C-alpha positions as a printed Julia matrix, in Angstrom:
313×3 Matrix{Float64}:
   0.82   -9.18  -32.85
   3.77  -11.1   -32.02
   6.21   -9.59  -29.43
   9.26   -7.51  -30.46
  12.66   -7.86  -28.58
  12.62   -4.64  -27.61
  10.52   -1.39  -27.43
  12.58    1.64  -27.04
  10.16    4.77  -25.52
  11.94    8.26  -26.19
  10.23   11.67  -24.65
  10.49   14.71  -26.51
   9.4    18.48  -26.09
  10.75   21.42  -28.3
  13.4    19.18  -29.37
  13.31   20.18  -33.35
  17.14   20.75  -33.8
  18.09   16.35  -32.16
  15.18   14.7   -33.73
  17.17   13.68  -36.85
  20.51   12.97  -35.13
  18.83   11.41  -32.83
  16.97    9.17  -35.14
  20.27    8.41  -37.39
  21.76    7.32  -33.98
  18.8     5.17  -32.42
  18.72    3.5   -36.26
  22.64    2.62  -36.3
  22.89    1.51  -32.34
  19.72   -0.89  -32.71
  20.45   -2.05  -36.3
  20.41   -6.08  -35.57
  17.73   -6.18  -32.81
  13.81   -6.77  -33.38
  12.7    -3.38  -32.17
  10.14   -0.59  -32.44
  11.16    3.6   -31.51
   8.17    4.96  -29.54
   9.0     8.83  -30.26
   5.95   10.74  -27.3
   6.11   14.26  -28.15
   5.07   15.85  -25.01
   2.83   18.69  -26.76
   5.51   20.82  -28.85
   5.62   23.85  -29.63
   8.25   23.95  -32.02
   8.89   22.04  -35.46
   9.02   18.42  -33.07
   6.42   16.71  -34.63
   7.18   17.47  -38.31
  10.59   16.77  -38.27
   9.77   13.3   -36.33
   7.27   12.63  -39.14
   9.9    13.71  -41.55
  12.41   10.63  -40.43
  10.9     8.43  -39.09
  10.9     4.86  -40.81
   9.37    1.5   -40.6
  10.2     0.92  -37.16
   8.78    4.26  -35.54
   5.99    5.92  -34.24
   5.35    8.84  -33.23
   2.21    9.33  -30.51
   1.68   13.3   -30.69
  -0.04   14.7   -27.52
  -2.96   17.6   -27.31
  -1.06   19.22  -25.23
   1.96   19.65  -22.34
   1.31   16.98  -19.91
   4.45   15.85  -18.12
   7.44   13.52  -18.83
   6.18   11.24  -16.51
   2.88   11.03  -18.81
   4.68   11.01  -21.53
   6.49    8.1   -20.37
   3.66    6.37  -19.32
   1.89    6.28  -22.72
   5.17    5.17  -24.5
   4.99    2.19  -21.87
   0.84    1.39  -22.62
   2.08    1.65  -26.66
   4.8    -0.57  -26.18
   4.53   -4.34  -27.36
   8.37   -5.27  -26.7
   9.63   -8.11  -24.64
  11.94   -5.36  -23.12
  11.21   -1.66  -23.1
  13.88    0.95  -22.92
  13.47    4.65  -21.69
  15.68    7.39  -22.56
  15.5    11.0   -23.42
  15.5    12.81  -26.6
  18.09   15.41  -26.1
  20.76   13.57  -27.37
  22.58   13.49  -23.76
  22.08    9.83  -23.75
  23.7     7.2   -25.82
  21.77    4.68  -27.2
  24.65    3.24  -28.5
  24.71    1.6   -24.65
  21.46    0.32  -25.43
  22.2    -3.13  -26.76
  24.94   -3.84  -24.09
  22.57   -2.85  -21.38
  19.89   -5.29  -23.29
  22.14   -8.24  -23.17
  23.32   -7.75  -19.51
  19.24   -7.83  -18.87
  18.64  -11.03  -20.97
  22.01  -12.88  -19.99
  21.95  -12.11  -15.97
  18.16  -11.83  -15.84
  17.77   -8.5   -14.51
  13.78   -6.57  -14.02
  15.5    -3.7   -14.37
  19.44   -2.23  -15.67
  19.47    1.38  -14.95
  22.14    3.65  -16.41
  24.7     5.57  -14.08
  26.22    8.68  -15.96
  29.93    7.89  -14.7
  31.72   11.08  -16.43
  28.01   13.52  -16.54
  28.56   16.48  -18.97
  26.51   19.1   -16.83
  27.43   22.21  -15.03
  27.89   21.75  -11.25
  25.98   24.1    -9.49
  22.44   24.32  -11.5
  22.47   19.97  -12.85
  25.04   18.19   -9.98
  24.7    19.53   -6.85
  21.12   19.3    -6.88
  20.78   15.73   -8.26
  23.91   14.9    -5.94
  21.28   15.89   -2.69
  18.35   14.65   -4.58
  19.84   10.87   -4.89
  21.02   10.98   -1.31
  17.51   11.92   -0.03
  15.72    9.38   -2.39
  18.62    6.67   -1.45
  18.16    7.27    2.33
  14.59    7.35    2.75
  13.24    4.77    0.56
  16.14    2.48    0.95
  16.38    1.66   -2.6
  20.4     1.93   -3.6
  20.66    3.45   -6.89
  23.23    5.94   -7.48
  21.66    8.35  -10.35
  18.02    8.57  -10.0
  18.2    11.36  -12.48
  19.71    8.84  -15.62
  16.49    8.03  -17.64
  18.06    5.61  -19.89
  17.07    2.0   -18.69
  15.9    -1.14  -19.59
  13.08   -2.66  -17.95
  11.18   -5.88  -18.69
   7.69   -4.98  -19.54
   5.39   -6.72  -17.32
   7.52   -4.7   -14.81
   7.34   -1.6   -16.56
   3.77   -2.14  -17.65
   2.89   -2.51  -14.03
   4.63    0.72  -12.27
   1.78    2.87  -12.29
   3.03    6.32  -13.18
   1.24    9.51  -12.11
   2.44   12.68  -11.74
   6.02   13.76  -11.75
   7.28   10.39  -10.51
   9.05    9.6   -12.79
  12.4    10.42  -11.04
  10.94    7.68   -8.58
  10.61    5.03  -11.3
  13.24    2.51   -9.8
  11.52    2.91   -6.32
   8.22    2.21   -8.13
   9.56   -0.49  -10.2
  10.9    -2.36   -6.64
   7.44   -2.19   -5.0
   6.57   -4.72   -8.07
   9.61   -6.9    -6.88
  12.0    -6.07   -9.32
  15.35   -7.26   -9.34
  17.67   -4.09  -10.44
  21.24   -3.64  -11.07
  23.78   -0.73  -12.55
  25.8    -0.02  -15.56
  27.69    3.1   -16.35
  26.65    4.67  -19.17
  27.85    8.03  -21.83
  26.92   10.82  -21.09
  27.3    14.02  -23.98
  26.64   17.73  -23.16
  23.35   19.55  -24.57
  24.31   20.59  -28.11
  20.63   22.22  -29.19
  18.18   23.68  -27.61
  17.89   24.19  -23.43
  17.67   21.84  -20.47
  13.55   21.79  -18.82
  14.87   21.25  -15.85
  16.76   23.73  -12.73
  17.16   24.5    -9.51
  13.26   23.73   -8.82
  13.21   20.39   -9.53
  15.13   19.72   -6.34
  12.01   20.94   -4.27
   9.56   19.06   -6.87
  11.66   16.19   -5.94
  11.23   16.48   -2.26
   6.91   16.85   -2.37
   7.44   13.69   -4.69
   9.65   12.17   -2.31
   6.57   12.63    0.72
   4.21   11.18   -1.73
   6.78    8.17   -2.51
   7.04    7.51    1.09
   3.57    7.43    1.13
   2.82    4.87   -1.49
   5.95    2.59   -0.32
   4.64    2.1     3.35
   0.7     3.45    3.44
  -0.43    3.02   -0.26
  -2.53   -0.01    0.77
  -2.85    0.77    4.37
  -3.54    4.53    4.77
  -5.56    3.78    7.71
  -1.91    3.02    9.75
  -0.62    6.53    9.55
  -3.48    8.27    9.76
  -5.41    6.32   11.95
  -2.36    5.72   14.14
  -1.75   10.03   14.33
  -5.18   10.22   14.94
  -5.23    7.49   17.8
  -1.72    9.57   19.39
  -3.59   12.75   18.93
  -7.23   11.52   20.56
  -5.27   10.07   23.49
  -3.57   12.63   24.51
  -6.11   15.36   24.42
  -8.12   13.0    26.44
  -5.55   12.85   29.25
  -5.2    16.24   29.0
  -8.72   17.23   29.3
  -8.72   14.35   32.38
  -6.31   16.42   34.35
  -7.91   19.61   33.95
 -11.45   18.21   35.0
  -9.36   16.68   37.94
  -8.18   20.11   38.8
 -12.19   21.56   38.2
 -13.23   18.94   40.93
 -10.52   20.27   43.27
 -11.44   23.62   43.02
  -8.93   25.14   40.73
  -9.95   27.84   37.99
  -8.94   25.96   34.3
 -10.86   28.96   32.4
  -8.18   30.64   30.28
  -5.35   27.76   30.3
  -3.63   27.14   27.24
  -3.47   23.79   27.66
  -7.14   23.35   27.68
  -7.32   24.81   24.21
  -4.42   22.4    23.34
  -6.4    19.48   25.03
  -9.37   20.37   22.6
  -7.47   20.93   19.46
  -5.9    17.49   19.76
  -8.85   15.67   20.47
 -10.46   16.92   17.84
  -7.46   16.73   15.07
  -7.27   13.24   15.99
 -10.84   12.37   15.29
 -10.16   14.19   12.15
  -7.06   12.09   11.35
  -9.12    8.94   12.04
 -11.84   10.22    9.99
  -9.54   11.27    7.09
  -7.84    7.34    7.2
 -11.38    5.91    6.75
 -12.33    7.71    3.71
  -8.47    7.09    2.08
  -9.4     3.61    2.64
 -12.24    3.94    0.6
 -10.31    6.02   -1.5
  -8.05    3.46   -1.73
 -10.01   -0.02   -2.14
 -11.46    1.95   -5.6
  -8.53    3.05   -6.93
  -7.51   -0.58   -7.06
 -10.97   -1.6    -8.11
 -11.98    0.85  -10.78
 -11.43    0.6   -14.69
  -7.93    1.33  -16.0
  -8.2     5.29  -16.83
  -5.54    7.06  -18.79
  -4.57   10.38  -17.56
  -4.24   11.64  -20.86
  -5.16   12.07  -24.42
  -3.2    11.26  -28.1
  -4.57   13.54  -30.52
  -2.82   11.15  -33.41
  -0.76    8.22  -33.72
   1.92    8.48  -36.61
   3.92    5.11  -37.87
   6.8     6.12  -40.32
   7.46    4.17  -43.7
Protein backbone atom coordinates (compact mmCIF):
# COMPACT_ATOMS: atom_id res chain seq x y z
CA UNK A 1 0.00 0.00 0.00
CA UNK A 2 1.19 3.23 -1.08
CA UNK A 3 2.19 5.77 1.65
CA UNK A 4 -0.25 8.40 2.99
CA UNK A 5 0.95 12.03 3.81
CA UNK A 6 0.12 11.73 7.05
CA UNK A 7 -1.05 9.30 9.83
CA UNK A 8 -2.62 11.01 12.68
CA UNK A 9 -2.55 8.44 16.06
CA UNK A 10 -5.20 9.69 18.73
CA UNK A 11 -5.38 7.80 22.38
CA UNK A 12 -8.55 7.47 23.99
CA UNK A 13 -9.96 6.00 27.37
CA UNK A 14 -13.55 6.71 28.76
CA UNK A 15 -13.74 9.46 26.39
CA UNK A 16 -17.59 8.76 25.14
CA UNK A 17 -18.89 12.41 25.53
CA UNK A 18 -15.40 14.07 22.69
CA UNK A 19 -15.40 11.21 20.36
CA UNK A 20 -17.83 12.91 17.92
CA UNK A 21 -16.57 16.50 18.35
CA UNK A 22 -13.55 15.30 18.17
CA UNK A 23 -14.04 13.46 14.98
CA UNK A 24 -16.09 16.52 13.28
CA UNK A 25 -12.91 18.54 14.20
CA UNK A 26 -10.00 16.06 13.09
CA UNK A 27 -12.36 15.72 9.65
CA UNK A 28 -12.59 19.68 9.02
CA UNK A 29 -8.72 20.54 10.17
CA UNK A 30 -7.28 17.66 7.82
CA UNK A 31 -9.82 18.08 4.97
CA UNK A 32 -7.13 18.60 1.93
CA UNK A 33 -4.32 16.31 3.20
CA UNK A 34 -3.84 12.45 2.25
CA UNK A 35 -4.38 11.10 5.72
CA UNK A 36 -5.62 8.22 7.86
CA UNK A 37 -7.16 8.83 11.95
CA UNK A 38 -5.71 5.97 14.02
CA UNK A 39 -8.43 6.23 16.97
CA UNK A 40 -6.42 3.37 20.03
CA UNK A 41 -8.97 3.00 22.58
CA UNK A 42 -6.98 2.17 25.54
CA UNK A 43 -9.54 -0.58 26.96
CA UNK A 44 -12.84 1.55 27.77
CA UNK A 45 -15.07 1.21 29.93
CA UNK A 46 -17.57 3.49 28.85
CA UNK A 47 -19.59 3.93 25.44
CA UNK A 48 -15.74 4.78 23.63
CA UNK A 49 -15.74 2.23 21.27
CA UNK A 50 -19.36 2.45 20.00
CA UNK A 51 -19.52 5.89 19.56
CA UNK A 52 -15.97 5.73 17.60
CA UNK A 53 -17.58 3.01 15.46
CA UNK A 54 -20.60 5.17 15.20
CA UNK A 55 -18.48 8.15 13.27
CA UNK A 56 -15.98 7.08 12.05
CA UNK A 57 -15.59 7.30 8.11
CA UNK A 58 -13.43 6.21 5.31
CA UNK A 59 -10.38 7.52 6.66
CA UNK A 60 -10.50 5.92 10.29
CA UNK A 61 -9.79 3.14 12.28
CA UNK A 62 -10.34 2.28 15.28
CA UNK A 63 -7.78 -0.54 17.01
CA UNK A 64 -9.89 -1.56 20.26
CA UNK A 65 -7.65 -3.03 23.05
CA UNK A 66 -8.48 -6.23 25.52
CA UNK A 67 -7.88 -4.30 28.06
CA UNK A 68 -6.17 -1.02 30.06
CA UNK A 69 -2.65 -1.05 29.05
CA UNK A 70 -1.08 2.40 29.15
CA UNK A 71 -0.97 5.53 26.91
CA UNK A 72 2.36 4.84 26.15
CA UNK A 73 1.08 1.33 24.63
CA UNK A 74 -1.50 2.78 23.25
CA UNK A 75 0.68 5.05 21.46
CA UNK A 76 2.92 2.59 20.44
CA UNK A 77 0.40 0.45 18.50
CA UNK A 78 -1.08 3.60 16.75
CA UNK A 79 2.70 4.09 15.60
CA UNK A 80 3.17 0.01 14.36
CA UNK A 81 -0.57 0.71 12.50
CA UNK A 82 0.53 3.71 10.97
CA UNK A 83 1.51 3.75 7.13
CA UNK A 84 1.91 7.72 6.84
CA UNK A 85 4.90 9.55 5.56
CA UNK A 86 4.38 11.68 8.78
CA UNK A 87 2.62 10.53 11.91
CA UNK A 88 0.98 12.87 14.32
CA UNK A 89 0.19 12.18 18.09
CA UNK A 90 -2.32 13.93 20.04
CA UNK A 91 -4.88 13.22 22.65
CA UNK A 92 -8.48 12.62 22.52
CA UNK A 93 -9.82 14.92 25.08
CA UNK A 94 -10.39 17.62 22.95
CA UNK A 95 -7.61 19.86 24.85
CA UNK A 96 -5.64 19.80 21.73
CA UNK A 97 -6.30 21.46 18.47
CA UNK A 98 -5.84 19.69 15.52
CA UNK A 99 -6.68 22.54 13.72
CA UNK A 100 -2.61 23.26 14.36
CA UNK A 101 -2.07 20.12 12.75
CA UNK A 102 -1.53 21.09 9.14
CA UNK A 103 0.63 24.20 10.05
CA UNK A 104 2.79 22.08 12.22
CA UNK A 105 2.88 19.49 9.05
CA UNK A 106 4.13 22.07 6.69
CA UNK A 107 6.76 23.63 9.07
CA UNK A 108 8.01 19.69 9.19
CA UNK A 109 7.99 19.22 5.35
CA UNK A 110 9.21 22.89 4.41
CA UNK A 111 12.21 23.22 7.18
CA UNK A 112 12.81 19.46 7.35
CA UNK A 113 12.28 18.85 10.86
CA UNK A 114 12.36 14.75 12.61
CA UNK A 115 10.29 16.06 14.93
CA UNK A 116 7.80 19.61 15.64
CA UNK A 117 6.54 19.30 19.09
CA UNK A 118 3.71 21.48 20.34
CA UNK A 119 4.25 24.06 23.30
CA UNK A 120 0.82 24.97 25.01
CA UNK A 121 1.68 28.87 25.14
CA UNK A 122 -1.72 30.04 27.01
CA UNK A 123 -2.45 26.09 28.88
CA UNK A 124 -6.11 25.98 30.14
CA UNK A 125 -5.32 23.91 33.41
CA UNK A 126 -5.55 24.66 37.03
CA UNK A 127 -2.21 25.63 38.65
CA UNK A 128 -1.62 23.69 41.50
CA UNK A 129 -2.84 19.92 40.49
CA UNK A 130 -1.75 20.31 36.09
CA UNK A 131 1.17 23.40 36.19
CA UNK A 132 3.17 23.29 38.96
CA UNK A 133 3.85 19.78 38.62
CA UNK A 134 4.58 19.70 34.84
CA UNK A 135 6.44 23.16 35.48
CA UNK A 136 9.10 20.85 37.93
CA UNK A 137 8.63 17.88 35.77
CA UNK A 138 10.07 19.76 32.46
CA UNK A 139 12.83 21.35 34.48
CA UNK A 140 14.01 17.93 35.82
CA UNK A 141 13.62 16.18 32.35
CA UNK A 142 15.33 19.47 30.65
CA UNK A 143 18.28 19.41 33.14
CA UNK A 144 19.18 15.94 33.29
CA UNK A 145 18.88 14.64 29.90
CA UNK A 146 19.91 17.82 28.27
CA UNK A 147 17.31 17.72 25.71
CA UNK A 148 15.66 21.53 25.56
CA UNK A 149 12.07 21.20 25.13
CA UNK A 150 9.86 23.37 27.03
CA UNK A 151 6.47 21.19 27.51
CA UNK A 152 7.25 17.61 27.74
CA UNK A 153 3.70 17.16 28.81
CA UNK A 154 2.10 18.57 25.08
CA UNK A 155 1.36 15.25 23.21
CA UNK A 156 0.45 16.81 20.02
CA UNK A 157 3.48 16.41 17.55
CA UNK A 158 4.52 15.52 14.37
CA UNK A 159 7.16 13.12 13.84
CA UNK A 160 8.50 11.54 10.64
CA UNK A 161 7.90 7.89 10.83
CA UNK A 162 11.05 6.10 10.43
CA UNK A 163 11.76 8.26 13.55
CA UNK A 164 8.73 7.51 15.25
CA UNK A 165 8.68 3.91 14.09
CA UNK A 166 12.06 3.53 15.64
CA UNK A 167 11.60 5.08 19.38
CA UNK A 168 10.94 2.01 21.09
CA UNK A 169 8.22 2.73 23.60
CA UNK A 170 7.77 0.72 26.81
CA UNK A 171 6.25 1.56 29.74
CA UNK A 172 5.10 4.96 30.78
CA UNK A 173 7.67 6.75 28.62
CA UNK A 174 5.86 8.32 26.82
CA UNK A 175 6.35 11.74 28.56
CA UNK A 176 10.08 10.93 27.47
CA UNK A 177 9.21 10.58 23.78
CA UNK A 178 11.33 13.66 22.52
CA UNK A 179 14.34 12.34 24.64
CA UNK A 180 13.72 8.95 22.96
CA UNK A 181 13.14 10.33 19.63
CA UNK A 182 16.88 12.31 19.97
CA UNK A 183 18.74 9.08 20.84
CA UNK A 184 17.60 8.15 17.04
CA UNK A 185 19.22 11.54 15.93
CA UNK A 186 16.35 13.51 15.44
CA UNK A 187 16.39 16.94 14.54
CA UNK A 188 13.45 18.72 16.74
CA UNK A 189 12.09 22.11 16.93
CA UNK A 190 8.94 24.09 18.72
CA UNK A 191 5.70 25.63 17.81
CA UNK A 192 3.12 27.03 20.12
CA UNK A 193 0.11 25.47 19.93
CA UNK A 194 -4.05 25.94 21.43
CA UNK A 195 -4.72 24.78 24.15
CA UNK A 196 -8.85 24.42 25.36
CA UNK A 197 -9.96 23.43 28.92
CA UNK A 198 -11.54 19.80 29.60
CA UNK A 199 -15.21 20.19 28.66
CA UNK A 200 -16.35 16.24 29.34
CA UNK A 201 -15.36 13.85 31.32
CA UNK A 202 -12.06 14.01 33.94
CA UNK A 203 -8.32 14.43 33.49
CA UNK A 204 -6.23 10.57 34.16
CA UNK A 205 -3.67 12.30 35.32
CA UNK A 206 -2.63 14.24 39.14
CA UNK A 207 -0.38 14.94 41.50
CA UNK A 208 1.24 11.28 41.07
CA UNK A 209 2.37 11.53 37.85
CA UNK A 210 5.08 13.89 39.03
CA UNK A 211 6.71 10.93 41.04
CA UNK A 212 5.90 8.42 37.99
CA UNK A 213 7.80 10.94 36.11
CA UNK A 214 10.83 10.93 38.28
CA UNK A 215 11.26 6.62 38.38
CA UNK A 216 10.84 7.23 34.49
CA UNK A 217 13.26 9.88 34.54
CA UNK A 218 16.08 7.15 36.41
CA UNK A 219 15.16 4.70 33.80
CA UNK A 220 15.62 7.50 30.93
CA UNK A 221 18.95 8.27 32.27
CA UNK A 222 19.60 4.87 32.09
CA UNK A 223 18.83 4.12 28.51
CA UNK A 224 20.47 7.61 27.31
CA UNK A 225 24.03 6.82 28.78
CA UNK A 226 24.07 2.80 29.83
CA UNK A 227 21.36 1.28 27.46
CA UNK A 228 24.13 -0.31 25.35
CA UNK A 229 26.81 -0.28 27.90
CA UNK A 230 25.32 -1.35 31.28
CA UNK A 231 28.52 -2.90 32.12
CA UNK A 232 30.03 1.04 32.68
CA UNK A 233 27.84 1.87 35.60
CA UNK A 234 27.60 -1.13 37.08
CA UNK A 235 30.76 -2.54 36.51
CA UNK A 236 32.41 0.81 37.27
CA UNK A 237 30.26 0.92 41.05
CA UNK A 238 31.24 -2.41 41.41
CA UNK A 239 35.05 -1.79 40.59
CA UNK A 240 34.74 1.62 43.33
CA UNK A 241 33.03 -0.66 45.72
CA UNK A 242 35.63 -3.90 45.39
CA UNK A 243 38.52 -1.44 45.77
CA UNK A 244 37.79 0.05 48.55
CA UNK A 245 36.72 -2.79 50.73
CA UNK A 246 39.97 -4.24 49.71
CA UNK A 247 41.99 -1.34 51.15
CA UNK A 248 39.98 -1.44 53.92
CA UNK A 249 40.30 -4.99 54.79
CA UNK A 250 44.38 -4.27 53.96
CA UNK A 251 44.57 -1.90 56.84
CA UNK A 252 42.86 -3.91 59.29
CA UNK A 253 45.04 -7.10 58.52
CA UNK A 254 47.97 -4.51 58.85
CA UNK A 255 46.73 -3.64 62.25
CA UNK A 256 46.14 -7.84 63.02
CA UNK A 257 49.96 -8.22 62.19
CA UNK A 258 50.79 -5.42 64.65
CA UNK A 259 49.01 -6.75 67.33
CA UNK A 260 45.89 -4.74 67.52
CA UNK A 261 42.37 -6.40 68.33
CA UNK A 262 40.06 -5.63 64.83
CA UNK A 263 37.23 -8.11 66.30
CA UNK A 264 34.14 -5.92 66.71
CA UNK A 265 35.17 -2.79 64.38
CA UNK A 266 32.63 -1.40 62.31
CA UNK A 267 34.68 -0.79 59.69
CA UNK A 268 35.53 -4.35 59.19
CA UNK A 269 31.89 -5.13 58.60
CA UNK A 270 31.91 -2.08 56.20
CA UNK A 271 35.17 -3.49 54.53
CA UNK A 272 33.16 -6.81 53.90
CA UNK A 273 29.91 -5.38 52.80
CA UNK A 274 31.67 -3.39 50.09
CA UNK A 275 33.70 -6.00 48.80
CA UNK A 276 31.10 -8.06 48.43
CA UNK A 277 28.38 -5.41 46.92
CA UNK A 278 30.91 -4.70 44.45
CA UNK A 279 31.36 -8.20 43.20
CA UNK A 280 27.67 -8.13 43.12
CA UNK A 281 27.56 -4.93 41.03
CA UNK A 282 30.10 -6.49 38.65
CA UNK A 283 28.17 -9.57 38.55
CA UNK A 284 24.82 -7.79 38.00
CA UNK A 285 26.64 -5.63 34.79
CA UNK A 286 27.59 -9.00 33.20
CA UNK A 287 24.26 -10.53 33.09
CA UNK A 288 22.57 -6.85 31.86
CA UNK A 289 24.98 -7.28 29.16
CA UNK A 290 23.57 -10.36 28.26
CA UNK A 291 20.40 -8.96 28.99
CA UNK A 292 21.16 -6.46 26.78
CA UNK A 293 22.93 -8.03 23.54
CA UNK A 294 19.24 -10.11 23.34
CA UNK A 295 17.07 -7.51 23.68
CA UNK A 296 18.66 -6.10 20.56
CA UNK A 297 18.87 -9.52 19.02
CA UNK A 298 15.53 -11.13 19.66
CA UNK A 299 12.28 -11.03 17.41
CA UNK A 300 10.23 -7.82 17.47
CA UNK A 301 7.53 -8.66 20.39
CA UNK A 302 4.53 -6.49 20.96
CA UNK A 303 3.70 -5.77 24.46
CA UNK A 304 0.22 -6.00 23.81
CA UNK A 305 -2.85 -7.39 22.26
CA UNK A 306 -5.85 -5.82 19.71
CA UNK A 307 -8.83 -7.73 20.32
CA UNK A 308 -10.32 -6.07 16.83
CA UNK A 309 -9.42 -3.73 14.26
CA UNK A 310 -12.43 -1.47 13.06
CA UNK A 311 -12.09 0.75 9.61
CA UNK A 312 -15.15 3.17 9.28
CA UNK A 313 -17.10 3.64 5.87
Amino acid sequence: MSKLQLSLVVTVYNEEENIQPLLAAVYEALEGISYELILVDDGSTDKTVAMSKQYANAFTKVLIFNKNYGQTTALAAGIDYAIGEYIVTMDGDLQNDPSDIPMMLQKAINEDWDVVAGVRANRQDGFVLRKLPSKFANWMIRNTTKVYLKDYGCSLRVYKAQIAQNMGLYGELHRFIPVLAKQEGARMTEVNVKHHPRIHGTSKYGLNRTFKVLADLILMLFFQKYLQRPIHIFGGLGLLALISGALINFYLLVLKILGEDIWGRPILLVGLILILGGLQLITTGIVAEIIVRTYFESQDKKTYTIKEVFEGE
